[in-house]
PDB file of C-alpha atoms in Angstrom:
ATOM      1  CA  ALA C   1     -39.100 -51.489  -0.050  1.00  0.00           C
ATOM      2  CA  GLN C   2     -36.911 -51.088  -3.084  1.00  0.00           C
ATOM      3  CA  SER C   3     -33.721 -49.168  -3.743  1.00  0.00           C
ATOM      4  CA  VAL C   4     -30.962 -48.791  -6.281  1.00  0.00           C
ATOM      5  CA  THR C   5     -27.279 -47.994  -5.788  1.00  0.00           C
ATOM      6  CA  GLN C   6     -25.139 -46.836  -8.675  1.00  0.00           C
ATOM      7  CA  LEU C   7     -21.448 -47.066  -7.905  1.00  0.00           C
ATOM      8  CA  GLY C   8     -19.526 -44.132  -9.336  1.00  0.00           C
ATOM      9  CA  SER C   9     -21.236 -40.869 -10.162  1.00  0.00           C
ATOM     10  CA  HIS C  10     -18.630 -40.235 -12.881  1.00  0.00           C
ATOM     11  CA  VAL C  11     -16.900 -42.798 -15.090  1.00  0.00           C
ATOM     12  CA  SER C  12     -14.308 -42.048 -17.761  1.00  0.00           C
ATOM     13  CA  VAL C  13     -13.288 -44.467 -20.493  1.00  0.00           C
ATOM     14  CA  SER C  14     -11.201 -44.169 -23.627  1.00  0.00           C
ATOM     15  CA  GLU C  15     -12.881 -44.460 -26.996  1.00  0.00           C
ATOM     16  CA  GLY C  16     -12.914 -48.127 -27.939  1.00  0.00           C
ATOM     17  CA  ALA C  17     -12.560 -49.362 -24.346  1.00  0.00           C
ATOM     18  CA  LEU C  18     -15.032 -51.446 -22.377  1.00  0.00           C
ATOM     19  CA  VAL C  19     -17.850 -49.567 -20.669  1.00  0.00           C
ATOM     20  CA  LEU C  20     -18.972 -50.947 -17.293  1.00  0.00           C
ATOM     21  CA  LEU C  21     -21.548 -49.063 -15.229  1.00  0.00           C
ATOM     22  CA  ARG C  22     -22.481 -50.685 -11.937  1.00  0.00           C
ATOM     23  CA  CYS C  23     -25.923 -51.011 -10.424  1.00  0.00           C
ATOM     24  CA  ASN C  24     -27.014 -52.926  -7.337  1.00  0.00           C
ATOM     25  CA  TYR C  25     -30.620 -53.170  -6.251  1.00  0.00           C
ATOM     26  CA  SER C  26     -32.544 -54.054  -3.163  1.00  0.00           C
ATOM     27  CA  SER C  27     -35.991 -55.562  -3.397  1.00  0.00           C
ATOM     28  CA  SER C  28     -38.161 -57.835  -1.284  1.00  0.00           C
ATOM     29  CA  VAL C  29     -39.875 -59.282  -4.352  1.00  0.00           C
ATOM     30  CA  PRO C  30     -38.601 -60.230  -7.830  1.00  0.00           C
ATOM     31  CA  PRO C  31     -37.826 -56.921  -9.485  1.00  0.00           C
ATOM     32  CA  TYR C  32     -38.154 -55.354 -12.861  1.00  0.00           C
ATOM     33  CA  LEU C  33     -34.936 -53.503 -13.709  1.00  0.00           C
ATOM     34  CA  PHE C  34     -34.257 -50.765 -16.222  1.00  0.00           C
ATOM     35  CA  TRP C  35     -31.394 -48.741 -17.611  1.00  0.00           C
ATOM     36  CA  TYR C  36     -32.171 -45.321 -19.035  1.00  0.00           C
ATOM     37  CA  VAL C  37     -29.865 -42.876 -20.824  1.00  0.00           C
ATOM     38  CA  GLN C  38     -30.101 -39.092 -20.714  1.00  0.00           C
ATOM     39  CA  TYR C  39     -28.310 -36.924 -23.243  1.00  0.00           C
ATOM     40  CA  PRO C  40     -27.691 -33.255 -22.337  1.00  0.00           C
ATOM     41  CA  ASN C  41     -30.860 -31.180 -22.119  1.00  0.00           C
ATOM     42  CA  GLN C  42     -33.091 -34.121 -22.979  1.00  0.00           C
ATOM     43  CA  GLY C  43     -35.436 -36.471 -21.191  1.00  0.00           C
ATOM     44  CA  LEU C  44     -34.609 -40.068 -20.299  1.00  0.00           C
ATOM     45  CA  GLN C  45     -34.789 -42.824 -22.917  1.00  0.00           C
ATOM     46  CA  LEU C  46     -34.998 -46.529 -22.240  1.00  0.00           C
ATOM     47  CA  LEU C  47     -31.820 -48.468 -23.041  1.00  0.00           C
ATOM     48  CA  LEU C  48     -32.988 -51.882 -21.888  1.00  0.00           C
ATOM     49  CA  LYS C  49     -35.113 -53.638 -19.305  1.00  0.00           C
ATOM     50  CA  TYR C  50     -35.164 -56.925 -17.392  1.00  0.00           C
ATOM     51  CA  THR C  51     -38.538 -58.552 -16.852  1.00  0.00           C
ATOM     52  CA  SER C  52     -37.456 -62.102 -15.917  1.00  0.00           C
ATOM     53  CA  ALA C  53     -37.577 -63.518 -19.463  1.00  0.00           C
ATOM     54  CA  ALA C  54     -33.773 -63.796 -19.749  1.00  0.00           C
ATOM     55  CA  THR C  55     -30.927 -62.837 -17.434  1.00  0.00           C
ATOM     56  CA  LEU C  56     -28.806 -61.306 -20.219  1.00  0.00           C
ATOM     57  CA  VAL C  57     -30.641 -58.402 -21.747  1.00  0.00           C
ATOM     58  CA  LYS C  58     -29.601 -56.658 -24.928  1.00  0.00           C
ATOM     59  CA  GLY C  59     -30.527 -53.054 -25.519  1.00  0.00           C
ATOM     60  CA  ILE C  60     -30.064 -50.304 -28.023  1.00  0.00           C
ATOM     61  CA  ASN C  61     -26.725 -48.882 -29.183  1.00  0.00           C
ATOM     62  CA  GLY C  62     -24.814 -52.084 -28.369  1.00  0.00           C
ATOM     63  CA  PHE C  63     -25.449 -52.020 -24.623  1.00  0.00           C
ATOM     64  CA  GLU C  64     -26.352 -55.066 -22.575  1.00  0.00           C
ATOM     65  CA  ALA C  65     -26.885 -55.893 -18.922  1.00  0.00           C
ATOM     66  CA  GLU C  66     -26.886 -59.095 -16.921  1.00  0.00           C
ATOM     67  CA  PHE C  67     -29.257 -59.776 -14.045  1.00  0.00           C
ATOM     68  CA  LYS C  68     -27.449 -61.608 -11.228  1.00  0.00           C
ATOM     69  CA  LYS C  69     -29.817 -62.473  -8.429  1.00  0.00           C
ATOM     70  CA  SER C  70     -27.100 -63.828  -6.133  1.00  0.00           C
ATOM     71  CA  GLU C  71     -25.232 -60.519  -6.353  1.00  0.00           C
ATOM     72  CA  THR C  72     -28.364 -58.330  -6.590  1.00  0.00           C
ATOM     73  CA  SER C  73     -26.690 -56.623  -9.509  1.00  0.00           C
ATOM     74  CA  PHE C  74     -27.678 -55.377 -12.947  1.00  0.00           C
ATOM     75  CA  HIS C  75     -24.492 -53.914 -14.400  1.00  0.00           C
ATOM     76  CA  LEU C  76     -24.525 -52.224 -17.809  1.00  0.00           C
ATOM     77  CA  THR C  77     -21.767 -53.012 -20.317  1.00  0.00           C
ATOM     78  CA  LYS C  78     -20.707 -52.175 -23.850  1.00  0.00           C
ATOM     79  CA  PRO C  79     -17.625 -53.776 -25.424  1.00  0.00           C
ATOM     80  CA  SER C  80     -16.333 -50.681 -27.198  1.00  0.00           C
ATOM     81  CA  ALA C  81     -17.148 -47.100 -26.196  1.00  0.00           C
ATOM     82  CA  HIS C  82     -18.043 -44.534 -28.809  1.00  0.00           C
ATOM     83  CA  MET C  83     -17.906 -40.776 -28.427  1.00  0.00           C
ATOM     84  CA  SER C  84     -21.683 -40.663 -28.837  1.00  0.00           C
ATOM     85  CA  ASP C  85     -22.075 -42.763 -25.654  1.00  0.00           C
ATOM     86  CA  ALA C  86     -21.169 -39.776 -23.497  1.00  0.00           C
ATOM     87  CA  ALA C  87     -24.312 -39.194 -21.431  1.00  0.00           C
ATOM     88  CA  GLU C  88     -25.795 -39.829 -18.008  1.00  0.00           C
ATOM     89  CA  TYR C  89     -27.076 -43.319 -17.273  1.00  0.00           C
ATOM     90  CA  PHE C  90     -29.727 -44.207 -14.718  1.00  0.00           C
ATOM     91  CA  CYS C  91     -30.485 -47.603 -13.259  1.00  0.00           C
ATOM     92  CA  ALA C  92     -34.044 -48.080 -11.991  1.00  0.00           C
ATOM     93  CA  VAL C  93     -36.006 -50.753 -10.146  1.00  0.00           C
ATOM     94  CA  SER C  94     -39.694 -51.526  -9.958  1.00  0.00           C
ATOM     95  CA  ALA C  95     -40.750 -54.192  -7.515  1.00  0.00           C
ATOM     96  CA  GLY C  96     -44.437 -54.517  -7.016  1.00  0.00           C
ATOM     97  CA  GLY C  97     -47.044 -52.294  -5.523  1.00  0.00           C
ATOM     98  CA  GLY C  98     -50.424 -51.246  -6.780  1.00  0.00           C
ATOM     99  CA  TYR C  99     -48.872 -49.225  -9.551  1.00  0.00           C
ATOM    100  CA  GLN C 100     -45.576 -49.230 -11.299  1.00  0.00           C
ATOM    101  CA  LYS C 101     -43.531 -47.333  -8.740  1.00  0.00           C
ATOM    102  CA  VAL C 102     -40.035 -46.904 -10.118  1.00  0.00           C
ATOM    103  CA  THR C 103     -37.050 -45.938  -7.987  1.00  0.00           C
ATOM    104  CA  PHE C 104     -34.144 -44.361  -9.838  1.00  0.00           C
ATOM    105  CA  GLY C 105     -30.485 -44.355  -8.943  1.00  0.00           C
ATOM    106  CA  ILE C 106     -28.601 -41.067  -8.728  1.00  0.00           C
ATOM    107  CA  GLY C 107     -27.076 -41.556 -12.160  1.00  0.00           C
ATOM    108  CA  THR C 108     -23.594 -42.130 -13.599  1.00  0.00           C
ATOM    109  CA  LYS C 109     -22.097 -39.623 -16.006  1.00  0.00           C
ATOM    110  CA  LEU C 110     -20.044 -41.356 -18.655  1.00  0.00           C
ATOM    111  CA  GLN C 111     -17.206 -39.435 -20.247  1.00  0.00           C
ATOM    112  CA  VAL C 112     -15.571 -40.877 -23.372  1.00  0.00           C
ATOM    113  CA  ILE C 113     -12.035 -39.697 -23.998  1.00  0.00           C
ATOM    114  CA  PRO C 114     -10.846 -39.627 -27.624  1.00  0.00           C
TER     115      PRO C 114
ATOM    116  CA  ASN J   1     -46.632 -39.610 -32.648  1.00  0.00           C
ATOM    117  CA  ALA J   2     -45.241 -36.765 -30.536  1.00  0.00           C
ATOM    118  CA  GLY J   3     -44.852 -39.024 -27.462  1.00  0.00           C
ATOM    119  CA  VAL J   4     -44.763 -36.960 -24.267  1.00  0.00           C
ATOM    120  CA  THR J   5     -44.793 -33.191 -24.625  1.00  0.00           C
ATOM    121  CA  GLN J   6     -44.194 -30.599 -21.926  1.00  0.00           C
ATOM    122  CA  THR J   7     -44.678 -26.845 -21.811  1.00  0.00           C
ATOM    123  CA  PRO J   8     -42.985 -24.551 -21.153  1.00  0.00           C
ATOM    124  CA  LYS J   9     -39.361 -25.576 -21.761  1.00  0.00           C
ATOM    125  CA  PHE J  10     -37.964 -22.832 -19.532  1.00  0.00           C
ATOM    126  CA  GLN J  11     -39.481 -20.652 -16.831  1.00  0.00           C
ATOM    127  CA  VAL J  12     -38.205 -18.106 -14.334  1.00  0.00           C
ATOM    128  CA  LEU J  13     -40.413 -17.263 -11.376  1.00  0.00           C
ATOM    129  CA  LYS J  14     -40.095 -14.962  -8.414  1.00  0.00           C
ATOM    130  CA  THR J  15     -40.631 -16.380  -4.946  1.00  0.00           C
ATOM    131  CA  GLY J  16     -44.335 -16.594  -4.211  1.00  0.00           C
ATOM    132  CA  GLN J  17     -45.523 -16.669  -7.800  1.00  0.00           C
ATOM    133  CA  SER J  18     -47.590 -19.560  -9.102  1.00  0.00           C
ATOM    134  CA  MET J  19     -47.487 -21.495 -12.339  1.00  0.00           C
ATOM    135  CA  THR J  20     -48.713 -24.666 -13.985  1.00  0.00           C
ATOM    136  CA  LEU J  21     -46.537 -27.084 -15.930  1.00  0.00           C
ATOM    137  CA  GLN J  22     -48.403 -28.853 -18.691  1.00  0.00           C
ATOM    138  CA  CYS J  23     -47.867 -32.428 -19.898  1.00  0.00           C
ATOM    139  CA  ALA J  24     -49.617 -34.427 -22.579  1.00  0.00           C
ATOM    140  CA  GLN J  25     -49.076 -37.881 -24.077  1.00  0.00           C
ATOM    141  CA  ASP J  26     -50.502 -39.411 -27.233  1.00  0.00           C
ATOM    142  CA  MET J  27     -49.623 -43.068 -26.580  1.00  0.00           C
ATOM    143  CA  ASN J  28     -52.911 -43.974 -24.853  1.00  0.00           C
ATOM    144  CA  HIS J  29     -51.050 -44.670 -21.609  1.00  0.00           C
ATOM    145  CA  ASN J  30     -53.010 -45.050 -18.406  1.00  0.00           C
ATOM    146  CA  SER J  31     -50.290 -43.979 -15.958  1.00  0.00           C
ATOM    147  CA  MET J  32     -48.550 -40.613 -15.773  1.00  0.00           C
ATOM    148  CA  TYR J  33     -45.880 -39.232 -13.480  1.00  0.00           C
ATOM    149  CA  TRP J  34     -44.148 -36.008 -12.463  1.00  0.00           C
ATOM    150  CA  TYR J  35     -40.502 -36.096 -11.373  1.00  0.00           C
ATOM    151  CA  ARG J  36     -37.963 -33.502 -10.414  1.00  0.00           C
ATOM    152  CA  GLN J  37     -34.278 -33.918 -11.197  1.00  0.00           C
ATOM    153  CA  ASP J  38     -31.628 -32.278  -9.059  1.00  0.00           C
ATOM    154  CA  PRO J  39     -27.842 -32.730  -9.317  1.00  0.00           C
ATOM    155  CA  GLY J  40     -26.627 -35.732  -7.344  1.00  0.00           C
ATOM    156  CA  MET J  41     -30.141 -36.827  -6.409  1.00  0.00           C
ATOM    157  CA  GLY J  42     -31.396 -38.639  -9.473  1.00  0.00           C
ATOM    158  CA  LEU J  43     -35.099 -38.423 -10.212  1.00  0.00           C
ATOM    159  CA  ARG J  44     -37.584 -38.059  -7.399  1.00  0.00           C
ATOM    160  CA  LEU J  45     -41.277 -38.728  -7.850  1.00  0.00           C
ATOM    161  CA  ILE J  46     -43.527 -35.793  -6.988  1.00  0.00           C
ATOM    162  CA  TYR J  47     -46.977 -37.138  -7.905  1.00  0.00           C
ATOM    163  CA  TYR J  48     -48.338 -39.888 -10.072  1.00  0.00           C
ATOM    164  CA  SER J  49     -51.622 -40.858 -11.635  1.00  0.00           C
ATOM    165  CA  ALA J  50     -52.100 -44.591 -12.000  1.00  0.00           C
ATOM    166  CA  SER J  51     -55.176 -44.095 -14.165  1.00  0.00           C
ATOM    167  CA  GLU J  52     -57.516 -41.365 -15.295  1.00  0.00           C
ATOM    168  CA  GLY J  53     -59.352 -39.906 -12.326  1.00  0.00           C
ATOM    169  CA  THR J  54     -56.779 -40.869  -9.701  1.00  0.00           C
ATOM    170  CA  THR J  55     -53.721 -39.078  -8.335  1.00  0.00           C
ATOM    171  CA  ASP J  56     -51.391 -39.913  -5.459  1.00  0.00           C
ATOM    172  CA  LYS J  57     -48.416 -38.415  -3.702  1.00  0.00           C
ATOM    173  CA  GLY J  58     -44.926 -39.557  -4.458  1.00  0.00           C
ATOM    174  CA  GLU J  59     -41.715 -39.009  -2.564  1.00  0.00           C
ATOM    175  CA  VAL J  60     -41.607 -35.178  -2.560  1.00  0.00           C
ATOM    176  CA  PRO J  61     -45.163 -33.768  -2.940  1.00  0.00           C
ATOM    177  CA  ASN J  62     -44.941 -30.752  -0.628  1.00  0.00           C
ATOM    178  CA  GLY J  63     -45.537 -27.459  -2.429  1.00  0.00           C
ATOM    179  CA  TYR J  64     -47.117 -29.086  -5.474  1.00  0.00           C
ATOM    180  CA  ASN J  65     -50.561 -30.052  -6.708  1.00  0.00           C
ATOM    181  CA  VAL J  66     -51.596 -32.044  -9.766  1.00  0.00           C
ATOM    182  CA  SER J  67     -54.590 -32.496 -12.004  1.00  0.00           C
ATOM    183  CA  ARG J  68     -55.262 -35.419 -14.294  1.00  0.00           C
ATOM    184  CA  LEU J  69     -57.429 -33.515 -16.722  1.00  0.00           C
ATOM    185  CA  ASN J  70     -58.181 -36.507 -18.941  1.00  0.00           C
ATOM    186  CA  LYS J  71     -56.335 -39.605 -20.106  1.00  0.00           C
ATOM    187  CA  ARG J  72     -53.877 -37.527 -22.158  1.00  0.00           C
ATOM    188  CA  GLU J  73     -53.058 -34.629 -19.853  1.00  0.00           C
ATOM    189  CA  PHE J  74     -51.457 -34.361 -16.424  1.00  0.00           C
ATOM    190  CA  SER J  75     -50.540 -30.922 -15.065  1.00  0.00           C
ATOM    191  CA  LEU J  76     -48.346 -29.899 -12.136  1.00  0.00           C
ATOM    192  CA  ARG J  77     -49.050 -26.696 -10.226  1.00  0.00           C
ATOM    193  CA  LEU J  78     -46.792 -24.704  -7.967  1.00  0.00           C
ATOM    194  CA  GLU J  79     -49.059 -22.508  -5.846  1.00  0.00           C
ATOM    195  CA  SER J  80     -46.363 -20.383  -4.216  1.00  0.00           C
ATOM    196  CA  ALA J  81     -42.944 -20.999  -5.701  1.00  0.00           C
ATOM    197  CA  ALA J  82     -39.873 -21.231  -3.469  1.00  0.00           C
ATOM    198  CA  PRO J  83     -36.172 -21.224  -4.401  1.00  0.00           C
ATOM    199  CA  SER J  84     -35.999 -24.881  -3.260  1.00  0.00           C
ATOM    200  CA  GLN J  85     -38.263 -25.712  -6.192  1.00  0.00           C
ATOM    201  CA  THR J  86     -35.589 -24.659  -8.688  1.00  0.00           C
ATOM    202  CA  SER J  87     -35.127 -27.865 -10.649  1.00  0.00           C
ATOM    203  CA  VAL J  88     -35.721 -29.657 -13.919  1.00  0.00           C
ATOM    204  CA  TYR J  89     -39.180 -31.208 -14.061  1.00  0.00           C
ATOM    205  CA  PHE J  90     -39.986 -34.277 -16.137  1.00  0.00           C
ATOM    206  CA  CYS J  91     -43.315 -35.753 -17.013  1.00  0.00           C
ATOM    207  CA  ALA J  92     -43.506 -39.421 -17.936  1.00  0.00           C
ATOM    208  CA  SER J  93     -46.135 -41.935 -18.931  1.00  0.00           C
ATOM    209  CA  SER J  94     -46.438 -45.705 -19.125  1.00  0.00           C
ATOM    210  CA  MET J  95     -48.839 -48.538 -19.655  1.00  0.00           C
ATOM    211  CA  ALA J  96     -50.509 -49.628 -16.437  1.00  0.00           C
ATOM    212  CA  GLY J  97     -49.096 -52.641 -14.630  1.00  0.00           C
ATOM    213  CA  GLN J  98     -45.698 -54.035 -13.816  1.00  0.00           C
ATOM    214  CA  GLY J  99     -42.678 -54.149 -16.030  1.00  0.00           C
ATOM    215  CA  TYR J 100     -43.646 -51.395 -18.447  1.00  0.00           C
ATOM    216  CA  GLU J 101     -41.072 -48.749 -19.185  1.00  0.00           C
ATOM    217  CA  GLN J 102     -41.764 -45.068 -18.750  1.00  0.00           C
ATOM    218  CA  TYR J 103     -41.599 -42.584 -21.604  1.00  0.00           C
ATOM    219  CA  PHE J 104     -40.275 -39.169 -20.697  1.00  0.00           C
ATOM    220  CA  GLY J 105     -40.911 -35.680 -21.959  1.00  0.00           C
ATOM    221  CA  PRO J 106     -38.085 -33.240 -22.721  1.00  0.00           C
ATOM    222  CA  GLY J 107     -38.332 -31.472 -19.363  1.00  0.00           C
ATOM    223  CA  THR J 108     -39.046 -27.999 -18.014  1.00  0.00           C
ATOM    224  CA  ARG J 109     -36.152 -26.071 -16.502  1.00  0.00           C
ATOM    225  CA  LEU J 110     -37.561 -23.918 -13.686  1.00  0.00           C
ATOM    226  CA  THR J 111     -35.647 -21.251 -11.795  1.00  0.00           C
ATOM    227  CA  VAL J 112     -37.157 -19.554  -8.760  1.00  0.00           C
ATOM    228  CA  THR J 113     -35.411 -16.375  -7.621  1.00  0.00           C
TER     229      THR J 113
END
């Protein structure tokens, strides 16, 4: 069984401040982990993914995430928020099975305050 | 490449009516998926097709049927729409196997009155 918990359905940061979006996963086998971003009225786009090659993963738009097995976490960070980062962010886990079943978190809406 | 396309973008149905949501991808992906997105619930898998010729139920299949018409196209049918099916529907596709990301279409916003 696999699951994802995103802490905080809404997060607000000031422009230029650190962005930290939290994600914890549960998996009985080594997981693949993803962060997706969804802008208003659009589909989801991949930000970054962890596939066991490296624990610190860099993605698009200056985002990165660190896989911490001991904490079962895959938090998303960006050093300096930009107004264009305002969107909804989804953490997702895929952990085996005959096909790539992906379980999504409920999402975190990021608000950037000017 | 267009990626994943979905039609229609918006639809309003009356309770009991039927409709088919269309999805096509031009990335030569083997696997395709249908999700629904509801506020506070993230994305929930309705049906998936691991490869051409196969379909399987996901987390919330009741009230829906699917057809994998060929490698490119995967349609979702609502036989008798209910207000509980008011949602935003996303189609996605991916390479087969583990660790591959999914590519999403722009979504269909469906309202059932």
